[in-house]
Short mmCIF file of C-alpha atoms in Angstrom, two decimals:
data_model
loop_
_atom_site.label_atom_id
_atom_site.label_comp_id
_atom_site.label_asym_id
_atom_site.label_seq_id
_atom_site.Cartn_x
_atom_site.Cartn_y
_atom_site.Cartn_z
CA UNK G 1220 88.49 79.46 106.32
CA UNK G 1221 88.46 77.03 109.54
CA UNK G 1222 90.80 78.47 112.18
CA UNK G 1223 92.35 76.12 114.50
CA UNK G 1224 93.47 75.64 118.20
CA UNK G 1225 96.25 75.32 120.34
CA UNK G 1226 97.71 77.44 122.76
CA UNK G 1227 101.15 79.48 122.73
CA UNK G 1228 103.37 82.10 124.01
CA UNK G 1229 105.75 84.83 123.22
CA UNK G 1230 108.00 86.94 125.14
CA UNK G 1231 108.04 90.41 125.91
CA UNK G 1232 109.07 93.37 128.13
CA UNK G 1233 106.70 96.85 128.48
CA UNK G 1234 108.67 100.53 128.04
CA UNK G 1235 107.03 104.16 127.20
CA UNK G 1236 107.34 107.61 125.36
CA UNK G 1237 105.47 115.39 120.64
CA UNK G 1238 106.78 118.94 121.51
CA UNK G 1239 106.96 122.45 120.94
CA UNK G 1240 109.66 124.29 119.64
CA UNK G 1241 110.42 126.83 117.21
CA UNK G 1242 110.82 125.87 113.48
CA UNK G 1243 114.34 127.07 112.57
CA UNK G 1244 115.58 127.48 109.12
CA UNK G 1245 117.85 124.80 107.94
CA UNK G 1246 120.92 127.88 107.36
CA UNK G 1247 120.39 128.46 111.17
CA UNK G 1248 120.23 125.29 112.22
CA UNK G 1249 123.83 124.97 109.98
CA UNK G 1250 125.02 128.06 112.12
CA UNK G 1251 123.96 126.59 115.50
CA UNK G 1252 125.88 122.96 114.52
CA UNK G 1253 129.24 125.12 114.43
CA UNK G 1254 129.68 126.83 117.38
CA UNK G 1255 132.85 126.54 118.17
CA UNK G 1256 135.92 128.90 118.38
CA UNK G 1257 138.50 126.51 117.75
CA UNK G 1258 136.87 123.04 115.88
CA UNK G 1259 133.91 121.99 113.76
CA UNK G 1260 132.10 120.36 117.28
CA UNK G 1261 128.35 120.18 116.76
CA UNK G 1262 127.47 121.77 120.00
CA UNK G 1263 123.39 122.12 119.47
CA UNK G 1264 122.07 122.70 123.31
CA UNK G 1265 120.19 119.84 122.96
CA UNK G 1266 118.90 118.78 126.28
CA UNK G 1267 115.56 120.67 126.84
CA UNK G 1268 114.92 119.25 123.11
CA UNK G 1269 115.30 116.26 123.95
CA UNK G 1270 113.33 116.37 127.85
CA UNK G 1271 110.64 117.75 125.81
CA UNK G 1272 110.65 115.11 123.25
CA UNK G 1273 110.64 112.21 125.57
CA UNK G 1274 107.78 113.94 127.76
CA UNK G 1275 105.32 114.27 124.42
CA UNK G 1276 106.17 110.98 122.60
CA UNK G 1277 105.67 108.86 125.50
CA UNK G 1278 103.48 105.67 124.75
CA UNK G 1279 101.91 105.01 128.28
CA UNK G 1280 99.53 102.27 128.50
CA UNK G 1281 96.38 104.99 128.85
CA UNK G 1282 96.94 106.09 125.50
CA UNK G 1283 97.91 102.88 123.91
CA UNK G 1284 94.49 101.80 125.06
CA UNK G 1285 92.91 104.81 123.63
CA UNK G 1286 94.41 104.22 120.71
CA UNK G 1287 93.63 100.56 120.39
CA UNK G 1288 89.95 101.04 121.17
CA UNK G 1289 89.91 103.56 118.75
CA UNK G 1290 91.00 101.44 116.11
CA UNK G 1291 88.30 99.41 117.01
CA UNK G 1292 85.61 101.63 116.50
CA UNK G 1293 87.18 102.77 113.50
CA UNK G 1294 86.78 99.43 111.72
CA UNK G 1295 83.36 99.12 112.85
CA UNK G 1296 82.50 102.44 111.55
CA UNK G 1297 84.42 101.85 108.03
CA UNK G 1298 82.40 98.28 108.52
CA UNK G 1299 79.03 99.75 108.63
CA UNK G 1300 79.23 102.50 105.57
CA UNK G 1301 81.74 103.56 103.10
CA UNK G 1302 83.31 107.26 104.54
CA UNK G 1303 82.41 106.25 107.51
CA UNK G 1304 85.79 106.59 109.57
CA UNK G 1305 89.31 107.26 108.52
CA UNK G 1306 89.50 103.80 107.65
CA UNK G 1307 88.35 102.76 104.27
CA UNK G 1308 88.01 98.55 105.23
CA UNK G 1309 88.10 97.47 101.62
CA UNK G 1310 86.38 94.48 100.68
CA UNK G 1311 89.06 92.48 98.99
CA UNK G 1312 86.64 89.29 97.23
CA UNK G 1313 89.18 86.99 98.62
CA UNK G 1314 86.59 84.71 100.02
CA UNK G 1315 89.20 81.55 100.26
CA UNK G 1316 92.88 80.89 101.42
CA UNK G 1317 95.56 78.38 100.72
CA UNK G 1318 95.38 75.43 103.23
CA UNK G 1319 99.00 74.44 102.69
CA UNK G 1320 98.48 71.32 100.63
CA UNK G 1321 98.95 73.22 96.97
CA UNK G 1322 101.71 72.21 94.52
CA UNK G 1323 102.81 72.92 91.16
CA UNK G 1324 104.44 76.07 89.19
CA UNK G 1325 103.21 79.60 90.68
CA UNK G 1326 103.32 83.61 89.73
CA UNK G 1327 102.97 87.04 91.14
CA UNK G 1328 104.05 90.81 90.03
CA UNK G 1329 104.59 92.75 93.21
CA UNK G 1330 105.03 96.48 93.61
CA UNK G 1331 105.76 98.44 96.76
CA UNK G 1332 106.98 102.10 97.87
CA UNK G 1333 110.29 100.84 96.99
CA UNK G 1334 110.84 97.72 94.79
CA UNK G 1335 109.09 96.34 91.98
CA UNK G 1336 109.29 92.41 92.00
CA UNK G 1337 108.77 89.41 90.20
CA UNK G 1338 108.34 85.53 91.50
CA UNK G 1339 108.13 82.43 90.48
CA UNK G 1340 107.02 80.24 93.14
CA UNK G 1341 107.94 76.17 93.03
CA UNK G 1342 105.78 74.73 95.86
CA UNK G 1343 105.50 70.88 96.78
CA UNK G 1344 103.85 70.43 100.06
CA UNK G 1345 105.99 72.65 102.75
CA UNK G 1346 109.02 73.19 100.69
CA UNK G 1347 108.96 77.11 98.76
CA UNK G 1348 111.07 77.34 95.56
CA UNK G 1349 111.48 81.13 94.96
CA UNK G 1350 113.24 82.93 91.78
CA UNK G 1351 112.78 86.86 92.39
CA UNK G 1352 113.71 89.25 90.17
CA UNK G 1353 113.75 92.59 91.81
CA UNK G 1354 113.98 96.51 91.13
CA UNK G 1355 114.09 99.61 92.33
CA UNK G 1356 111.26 102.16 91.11
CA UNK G 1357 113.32 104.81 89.62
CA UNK G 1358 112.25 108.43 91.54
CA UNK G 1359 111.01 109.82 88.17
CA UNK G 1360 108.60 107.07 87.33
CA UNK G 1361 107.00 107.94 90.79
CA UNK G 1362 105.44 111.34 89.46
CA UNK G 1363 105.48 110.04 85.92
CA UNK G 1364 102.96 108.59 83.64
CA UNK G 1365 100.60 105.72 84.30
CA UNK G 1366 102.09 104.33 81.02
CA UNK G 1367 105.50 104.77 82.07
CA UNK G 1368 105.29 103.28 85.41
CA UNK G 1369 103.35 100.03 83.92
CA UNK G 1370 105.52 99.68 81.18
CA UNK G 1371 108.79 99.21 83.43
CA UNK G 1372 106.27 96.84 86.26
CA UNK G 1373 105.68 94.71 83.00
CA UNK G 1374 109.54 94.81 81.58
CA UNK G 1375 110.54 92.47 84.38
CA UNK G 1376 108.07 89.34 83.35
CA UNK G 1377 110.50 89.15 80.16
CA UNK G 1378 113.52 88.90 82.19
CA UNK G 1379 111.23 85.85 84.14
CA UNK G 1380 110.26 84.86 80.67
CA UNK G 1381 113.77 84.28 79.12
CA UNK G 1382 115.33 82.95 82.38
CA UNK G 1383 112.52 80.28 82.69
CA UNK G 1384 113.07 79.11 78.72
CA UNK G 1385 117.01 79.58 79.46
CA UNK G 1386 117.24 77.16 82.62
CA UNK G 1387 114.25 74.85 81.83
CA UNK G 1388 113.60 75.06 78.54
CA UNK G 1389 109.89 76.14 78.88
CA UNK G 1390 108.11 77.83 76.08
CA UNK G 1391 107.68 81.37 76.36
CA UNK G 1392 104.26 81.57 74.82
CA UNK G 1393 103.09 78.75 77.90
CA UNK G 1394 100.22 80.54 79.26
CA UNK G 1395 100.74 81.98 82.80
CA UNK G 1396 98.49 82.66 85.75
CA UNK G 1397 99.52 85.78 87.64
CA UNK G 1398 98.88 87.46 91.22
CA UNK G 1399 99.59 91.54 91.23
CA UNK G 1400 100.11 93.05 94.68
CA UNK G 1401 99.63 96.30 94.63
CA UNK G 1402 100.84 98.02 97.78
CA UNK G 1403 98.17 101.19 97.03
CA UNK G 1404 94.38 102.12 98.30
CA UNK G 1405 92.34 100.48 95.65
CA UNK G 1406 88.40 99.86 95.08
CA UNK G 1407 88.18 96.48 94.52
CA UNK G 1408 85.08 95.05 92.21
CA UNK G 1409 86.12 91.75 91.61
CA UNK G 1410 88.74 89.38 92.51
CA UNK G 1411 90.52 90.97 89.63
CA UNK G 1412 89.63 94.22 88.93
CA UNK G 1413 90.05 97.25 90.87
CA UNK G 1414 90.53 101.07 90.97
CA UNK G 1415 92.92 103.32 92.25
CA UNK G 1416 91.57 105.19 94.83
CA UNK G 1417 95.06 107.45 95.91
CA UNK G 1418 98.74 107.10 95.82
CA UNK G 1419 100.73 106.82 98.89
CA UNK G 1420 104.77 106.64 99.91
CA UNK G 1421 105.39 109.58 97.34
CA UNK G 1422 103.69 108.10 94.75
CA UNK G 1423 101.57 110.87 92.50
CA UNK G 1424 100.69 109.89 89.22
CA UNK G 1425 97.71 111.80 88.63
CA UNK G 1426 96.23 109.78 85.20
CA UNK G 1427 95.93 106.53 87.26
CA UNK G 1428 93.54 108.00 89.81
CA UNK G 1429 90.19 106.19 89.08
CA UNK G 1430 91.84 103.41 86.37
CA UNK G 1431 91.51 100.00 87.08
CA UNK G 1432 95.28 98.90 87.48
CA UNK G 1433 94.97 95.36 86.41
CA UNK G 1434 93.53 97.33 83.04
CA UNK G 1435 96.64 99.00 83.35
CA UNK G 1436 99.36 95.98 83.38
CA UNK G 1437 97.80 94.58 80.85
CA UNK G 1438 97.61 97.74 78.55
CA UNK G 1439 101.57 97.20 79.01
CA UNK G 1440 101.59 94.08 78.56
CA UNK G 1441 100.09 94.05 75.31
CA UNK G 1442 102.79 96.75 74.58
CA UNK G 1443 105.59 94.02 75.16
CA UNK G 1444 103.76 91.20 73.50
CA UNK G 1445 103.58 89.08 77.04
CA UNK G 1446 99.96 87.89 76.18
CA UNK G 1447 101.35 84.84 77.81
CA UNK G 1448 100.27 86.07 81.41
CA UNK G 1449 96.76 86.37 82.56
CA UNK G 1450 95.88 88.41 85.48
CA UNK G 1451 93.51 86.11 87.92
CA UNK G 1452 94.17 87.99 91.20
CA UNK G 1453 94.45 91.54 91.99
CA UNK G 1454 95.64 92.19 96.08
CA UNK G 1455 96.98 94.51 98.35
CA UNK G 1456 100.35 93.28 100.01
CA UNK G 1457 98.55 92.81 103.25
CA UNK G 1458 95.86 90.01 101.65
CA UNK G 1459 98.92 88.58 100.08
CA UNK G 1460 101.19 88.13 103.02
CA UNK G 1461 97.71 86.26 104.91
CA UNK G 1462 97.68 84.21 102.16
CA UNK G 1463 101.23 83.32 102.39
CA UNK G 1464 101.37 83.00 105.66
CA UNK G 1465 98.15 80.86 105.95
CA UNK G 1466 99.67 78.37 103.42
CA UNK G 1467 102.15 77.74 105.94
CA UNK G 1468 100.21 78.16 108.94
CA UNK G 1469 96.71 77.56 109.16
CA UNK G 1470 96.56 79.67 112.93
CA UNK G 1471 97.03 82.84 110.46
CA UNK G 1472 94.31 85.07 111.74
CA UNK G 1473 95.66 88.67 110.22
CA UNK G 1474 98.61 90.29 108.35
CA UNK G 1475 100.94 93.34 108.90
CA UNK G 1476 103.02 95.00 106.54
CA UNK G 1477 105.79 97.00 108.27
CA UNK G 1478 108.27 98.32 105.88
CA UNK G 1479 108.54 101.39 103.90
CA UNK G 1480 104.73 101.79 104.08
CA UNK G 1481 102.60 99.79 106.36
CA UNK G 1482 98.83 98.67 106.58
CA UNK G 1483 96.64 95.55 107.82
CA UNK G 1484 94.09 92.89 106.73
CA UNK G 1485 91.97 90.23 108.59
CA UNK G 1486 89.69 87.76 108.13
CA UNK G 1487 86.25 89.27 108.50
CA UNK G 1488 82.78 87.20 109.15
CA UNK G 1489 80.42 88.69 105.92
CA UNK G 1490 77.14 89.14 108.48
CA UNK G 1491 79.75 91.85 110.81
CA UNK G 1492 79.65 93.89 107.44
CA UNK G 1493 76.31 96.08 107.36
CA UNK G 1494 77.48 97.97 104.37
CA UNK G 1495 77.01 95.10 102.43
CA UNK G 1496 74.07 93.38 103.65
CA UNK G 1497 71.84 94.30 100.40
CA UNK G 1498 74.06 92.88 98.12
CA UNK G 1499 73.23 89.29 98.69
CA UNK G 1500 76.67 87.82 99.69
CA UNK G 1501 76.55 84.42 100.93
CA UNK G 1502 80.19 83.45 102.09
CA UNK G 1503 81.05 83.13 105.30
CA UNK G 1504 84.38 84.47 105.69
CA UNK G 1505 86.22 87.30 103.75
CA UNK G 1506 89.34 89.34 103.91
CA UNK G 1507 88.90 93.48 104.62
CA UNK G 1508 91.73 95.81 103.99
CA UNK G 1509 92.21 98.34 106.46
CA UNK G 1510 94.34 100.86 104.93
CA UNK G 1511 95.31 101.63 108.48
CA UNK G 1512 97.91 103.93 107.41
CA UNK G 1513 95.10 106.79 107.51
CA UNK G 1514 94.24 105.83 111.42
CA UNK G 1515 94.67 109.13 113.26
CA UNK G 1516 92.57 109.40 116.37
CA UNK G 1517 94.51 110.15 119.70
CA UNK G 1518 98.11 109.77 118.13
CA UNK G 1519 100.97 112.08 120.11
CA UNK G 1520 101.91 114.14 117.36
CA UNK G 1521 104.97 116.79 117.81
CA UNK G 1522 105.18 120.15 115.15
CA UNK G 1523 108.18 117.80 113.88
CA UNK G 1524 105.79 115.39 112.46
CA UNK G 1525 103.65 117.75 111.81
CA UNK G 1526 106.87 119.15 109.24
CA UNK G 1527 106.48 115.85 108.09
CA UNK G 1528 102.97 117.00 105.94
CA UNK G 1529 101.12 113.99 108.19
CA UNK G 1530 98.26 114.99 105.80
CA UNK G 1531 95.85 112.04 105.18
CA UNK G 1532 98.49 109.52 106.33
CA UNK G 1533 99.17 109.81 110.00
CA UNK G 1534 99.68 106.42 111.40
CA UNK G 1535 101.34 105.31 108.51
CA UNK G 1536 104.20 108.50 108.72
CA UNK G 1537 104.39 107.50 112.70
CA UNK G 1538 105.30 104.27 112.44
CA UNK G 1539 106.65 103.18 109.03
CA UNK G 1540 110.55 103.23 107.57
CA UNK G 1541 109.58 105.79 105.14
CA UNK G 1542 109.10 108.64 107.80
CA UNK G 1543 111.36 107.44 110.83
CA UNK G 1544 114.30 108.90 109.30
CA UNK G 1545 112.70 111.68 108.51
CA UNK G 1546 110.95 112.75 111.63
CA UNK G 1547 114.49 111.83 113.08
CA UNK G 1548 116.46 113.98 110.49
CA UNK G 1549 114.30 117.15 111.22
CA UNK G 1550 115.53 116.96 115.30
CA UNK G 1551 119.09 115.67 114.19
CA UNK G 1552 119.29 118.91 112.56
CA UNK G 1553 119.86 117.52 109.05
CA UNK G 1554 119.69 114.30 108.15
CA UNK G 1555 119.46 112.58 104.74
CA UNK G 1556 115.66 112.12 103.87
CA UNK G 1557 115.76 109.12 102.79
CA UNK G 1558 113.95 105.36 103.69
CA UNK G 1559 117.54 103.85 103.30
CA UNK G 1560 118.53 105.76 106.92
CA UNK G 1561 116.23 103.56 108.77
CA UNK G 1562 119.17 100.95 108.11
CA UNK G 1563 121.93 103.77 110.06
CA UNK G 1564 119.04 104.40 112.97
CA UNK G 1565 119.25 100.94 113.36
CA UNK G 1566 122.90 101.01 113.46
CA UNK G 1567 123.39 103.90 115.54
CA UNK G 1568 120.90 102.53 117.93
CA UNK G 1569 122.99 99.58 118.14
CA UNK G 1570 126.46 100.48 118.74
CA UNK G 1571 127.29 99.63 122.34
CA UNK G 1572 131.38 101.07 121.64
CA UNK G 1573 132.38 103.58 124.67
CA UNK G 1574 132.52 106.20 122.55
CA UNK G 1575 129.56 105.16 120.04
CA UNK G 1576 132.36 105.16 116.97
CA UNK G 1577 129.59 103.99 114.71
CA UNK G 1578 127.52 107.18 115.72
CA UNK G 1579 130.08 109.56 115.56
CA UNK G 1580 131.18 107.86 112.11
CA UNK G 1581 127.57 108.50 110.57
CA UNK G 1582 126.42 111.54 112.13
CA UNK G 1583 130.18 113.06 110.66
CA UNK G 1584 128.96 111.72 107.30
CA UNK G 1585 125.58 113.71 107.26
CA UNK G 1586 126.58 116.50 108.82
CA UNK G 1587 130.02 116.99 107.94
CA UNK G 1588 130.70 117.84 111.45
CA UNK G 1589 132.53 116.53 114.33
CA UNK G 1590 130.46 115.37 117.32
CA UNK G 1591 131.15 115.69 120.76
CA UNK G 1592 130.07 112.23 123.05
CA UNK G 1593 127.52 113.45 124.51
CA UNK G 1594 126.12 114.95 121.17
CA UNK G 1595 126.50 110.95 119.88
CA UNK G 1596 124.48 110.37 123.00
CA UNK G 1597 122.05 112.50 122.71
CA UNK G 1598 121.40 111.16 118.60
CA UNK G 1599 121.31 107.89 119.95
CA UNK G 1600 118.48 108.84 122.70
CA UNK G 1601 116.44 110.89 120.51
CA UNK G 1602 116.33 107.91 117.83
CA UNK G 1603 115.21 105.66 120.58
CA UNK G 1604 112.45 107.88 121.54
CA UNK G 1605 111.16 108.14 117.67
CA UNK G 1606 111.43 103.98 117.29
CA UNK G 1607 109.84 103.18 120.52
CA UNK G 1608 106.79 105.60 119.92
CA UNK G 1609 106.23 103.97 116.59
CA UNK G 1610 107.14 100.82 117.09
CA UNK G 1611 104.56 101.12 120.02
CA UNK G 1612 101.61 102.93 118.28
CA UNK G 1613 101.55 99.89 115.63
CA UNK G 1614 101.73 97.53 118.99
CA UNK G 1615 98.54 99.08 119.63
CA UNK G 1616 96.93 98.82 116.19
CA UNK G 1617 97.31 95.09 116.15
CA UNK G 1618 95.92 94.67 119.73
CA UNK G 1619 93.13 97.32 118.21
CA UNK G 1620 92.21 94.80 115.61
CA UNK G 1621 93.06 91.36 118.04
CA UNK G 1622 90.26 92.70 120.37
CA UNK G 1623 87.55 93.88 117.77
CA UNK G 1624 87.76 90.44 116.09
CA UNK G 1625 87.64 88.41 119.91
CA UNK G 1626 84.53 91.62 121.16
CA UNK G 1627 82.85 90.06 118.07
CA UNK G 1628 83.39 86.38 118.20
CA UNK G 1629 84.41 85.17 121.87
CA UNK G 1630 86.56 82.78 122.07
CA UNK G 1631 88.15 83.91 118.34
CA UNK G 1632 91.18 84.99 119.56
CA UNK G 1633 91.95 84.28 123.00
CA UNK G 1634 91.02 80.81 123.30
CA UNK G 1635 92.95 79.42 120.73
CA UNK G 1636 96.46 79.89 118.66
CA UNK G 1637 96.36 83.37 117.27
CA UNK G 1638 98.81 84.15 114.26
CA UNK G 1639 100.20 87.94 113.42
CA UNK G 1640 101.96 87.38 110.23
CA UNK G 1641 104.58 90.35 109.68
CA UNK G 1642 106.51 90.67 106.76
CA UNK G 1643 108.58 93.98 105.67
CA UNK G 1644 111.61 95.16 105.88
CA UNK G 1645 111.62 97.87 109.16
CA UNK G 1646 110.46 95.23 111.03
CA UNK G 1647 112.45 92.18 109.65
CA UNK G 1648 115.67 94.94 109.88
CA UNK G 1649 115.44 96.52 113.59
CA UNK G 1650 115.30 94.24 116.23
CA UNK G 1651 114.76 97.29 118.67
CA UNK G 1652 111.73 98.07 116.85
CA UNK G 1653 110.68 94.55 117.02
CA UNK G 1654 110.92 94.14 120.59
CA UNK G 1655 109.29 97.60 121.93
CA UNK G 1656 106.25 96.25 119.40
CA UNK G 1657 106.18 93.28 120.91
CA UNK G 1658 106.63 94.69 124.47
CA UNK G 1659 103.01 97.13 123.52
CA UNK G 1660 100.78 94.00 122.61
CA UNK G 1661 102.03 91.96 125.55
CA UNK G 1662 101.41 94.83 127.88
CA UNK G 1663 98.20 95.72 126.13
CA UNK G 1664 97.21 92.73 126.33
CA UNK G 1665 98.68 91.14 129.97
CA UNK G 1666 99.81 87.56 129.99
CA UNK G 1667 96.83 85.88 130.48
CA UNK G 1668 95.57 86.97 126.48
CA UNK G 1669 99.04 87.04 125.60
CA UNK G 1670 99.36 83.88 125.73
CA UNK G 1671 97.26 82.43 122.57
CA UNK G 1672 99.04 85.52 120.04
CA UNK G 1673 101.89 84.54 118.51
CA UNK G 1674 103.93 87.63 116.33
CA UNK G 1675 105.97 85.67 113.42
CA UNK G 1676 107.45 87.15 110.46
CA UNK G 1677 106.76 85.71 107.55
CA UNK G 1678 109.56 87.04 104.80
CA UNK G 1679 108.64 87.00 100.91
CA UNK G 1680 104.74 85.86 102.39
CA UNK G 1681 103.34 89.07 100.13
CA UNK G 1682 104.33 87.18 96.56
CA UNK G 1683 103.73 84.06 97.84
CA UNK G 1684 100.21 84.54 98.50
CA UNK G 1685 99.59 86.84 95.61
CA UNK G 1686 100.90 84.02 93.35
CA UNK G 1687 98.54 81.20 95.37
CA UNK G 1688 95.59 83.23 95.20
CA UNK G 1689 95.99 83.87 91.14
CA UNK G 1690 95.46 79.93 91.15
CA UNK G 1691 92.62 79.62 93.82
CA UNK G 1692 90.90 82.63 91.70
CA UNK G 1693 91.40 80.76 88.31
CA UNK G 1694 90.17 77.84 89.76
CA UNK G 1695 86.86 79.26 91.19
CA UNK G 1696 86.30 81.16 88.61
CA UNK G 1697 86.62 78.27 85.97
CA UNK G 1698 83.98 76.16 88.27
CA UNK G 1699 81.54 78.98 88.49
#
């Protein structure tokens, strides 16, 4: 896992932003939207709200340093004993990655807080064929049964099945070699085998606690007679977006998932891991998942995120498209709990009309009320203050990791090329969240460091490397 040199830059520009107030019921919050003698105005006195929110979210570089430094030391201490800090740092036995010259037919499952997909992956040198068949989780299966839930993440390798024989006129018993990246806190025991340690993103299935999932798909795939896939490669979507990522750029040092959920991985030296120093590994380099979601030391949290049930989950609720609209939608008054409203913060946030139409437009949609200007003002500057205070806080994370990696290896990080790979959909869909992120490493950072990190997003990355490291594992494994 060689990482190479050269030197590069990104731009940037720096910004900053929890508070106390009264938990109303949602009937008197209704009442309060109404006052008016004469129209259906929302005239909510929101202006000390919204002082007071800006004064306790704000993001200053003191605490983004706190909390970098503190992410830190929370990898070392997850690095040195399982339990050992809010992070778990899962070893992931992904002790190789793509170096960009594979070719031929590939495969992956992927499931997420949100979508369920399958890939085929075509790759010949640089050029990426993808066929994706994609689904939404239905709500029920999410508190379901383990049986249920498999059985419809299995359902969709027919539909990749059929199409393949359909178009190409492959045989649907050819044997198959599949990645699954699965977006939850697992154990991992082998490259292909692991336990499920907790759900996450509203996920609660309660008989897949402790089950090894990969025992699970293929319980259901037995079920739907597709004994024509073999599970090499179990990762989380973190270790798959590296590997995608690194099979187009070999700089790739760590990965970010920013979407509906979010969490990191990086490419750890074996010897900086004391918790495993009896157990006689020998490879130099491996991959750790963070689960960073869990981080919560020094965060600015306000009693609306604390309405939020932060729970276990903290970072992760802060700064991921899961929770923006909700933390939003408990200060807007009432607004639809749903991850689909990141899409309208980003509009809203966006609309540069006079009389911020597009605000008025959605905020007369959720409501069911007509807004004054200034109210559509107000909405727009309390969203901004909820984006830039996440969007900043997971700035901080990834300097947190940058400078644990470069405090352990000189030279690592800051004197050479320095990938981020990003891939989800909050950050691939808000540029304003994109930008204040950016804005927190470079300031973090200054320019001199910032000059060898580069931020890229790499889209799809997550299947992609899932799918390339179901080959790599098949291969080692059949030379061992």
């Amino acid at each position: 896992m060689a990482i190479a040199s050269p030197s590069s830059s990104v731009t940037v520009r720096s910004f900053s932003p929890v508070w106390s107030i009264k938990r109303t019921s949602q009937s008197q919050l209704r009442m309060m939207a109404v006052r008016s003698s004469n129209s259906n105005s929302l005239s909510v006195s929101t202006t000390p709200i919204l002082t007071n929110l800006q004064h306790n979210c704000a993001t200053p570089l003191p605490l983004l340093r706190h909390v970098a430094d503190s992410m830190a030391d929370d990898m070392r201490a997850g690095l040195a004993v399982d339990g050992g800090s809010s992070l778990k740092m899962i070893l992931t036995y992904v002790d190789s990655l793509p170096t960009g010259q594979e070719k031929g037919l590939f495969y992956a499952l992927d499931i997420g807080g949100t979508n369920c997909r399958v890939l085929r992956v075509k790759l010949d040198g640089k050029d990426i064929d993808i066929k994706k068949i994609s689904r939404e989780i239905p709500a029920e299966l999410k508190t379901g049964t383990s049986k249920e839930l498999f059985g419809f993440i299995a359902s969709g390798l027919w539909e990749l099945v059929n199409w393949e024989f359909e178009k190409f006129g492959i045989q649907k018993d050819r044997k198959r070699e599949i990645g699954f990246t699965f977006s939850f806190p697992v154990e991992q025991t082998s490259i292909s085998k692991g336990t499920l340690i907790e759900w996450t993103k509203e996920f609660n299935i309660s008989d897949t606690i402790g089950e090894d999932v990969v025992a699970c798909l293929v319980e259901a795939m037995k079920e739907l007679e597709l004994d024509m896939f073999s599970v090499t490669a179990l990762v989380n979507d973190t270790v798959g977006t590296l590997a995608g990522a690194r099979y187009k750029d070999g700089d790739v040092k760590f990965a970010v998932i920013l979407g509906t959920g979010t969490n990191a991985c990086y490419i750890e030296r074996m010897k900086a891991i004391p918790k495993l120093n009896s157990q006689g590994h020998v490879t130099k380099d491996t991959i750790i998942n963070t689960e960073w979601g869990s981080f919560s030391e020094g965060l600015p949290l306000t009693e609306f995120d604390l309405g939020t049930d932060l729970g276990k989950q903290a970072f992760e609720k802060m700064v991921s498209g899961k929770y923006l609209g909700v933390i939003v939608s408990r200060i807007l008054l009432k607004m639809a709990e749903s991850e689909n409203f990141t899409r309208e913060l980003n509009e809203m946030q966006q609309d540069d009309s006079d009389d911020l139409e597009i605000v008025g437009s959605i905020l007369n949609k959720t409501f069911e009320v007509e807004t004054t200007l200034n109210m559509r003002k107000t909405a727009v500057k309390v969203i901004d203050t909820i984006v830039r205070r996440g969007a900043r806080l997971a700035g901080a994370g990834i300097v947190g990791i940058l400078e644990k990696m470069e405090q352990d290896s000189e030279g690592l990080i800051y004197g050479k090329r320095s990938v981020v790979a990003i891939d989800g959909s909050l950050y691939e869909q808000y540029p304003q969240y994109k930008l204040y992120l950016n804005e927190a490493v470079k300031e973090l950072l200054g320019p001199e460091k910032f000059q060898y990190v580069v931020i890229e997003q790499f889209h799809d990355a997550s299947g992609v490397g899932a799918a390339l490291l179901a080959d790599t594992s098949s291969n080692v494994t059949s030379t061992s």
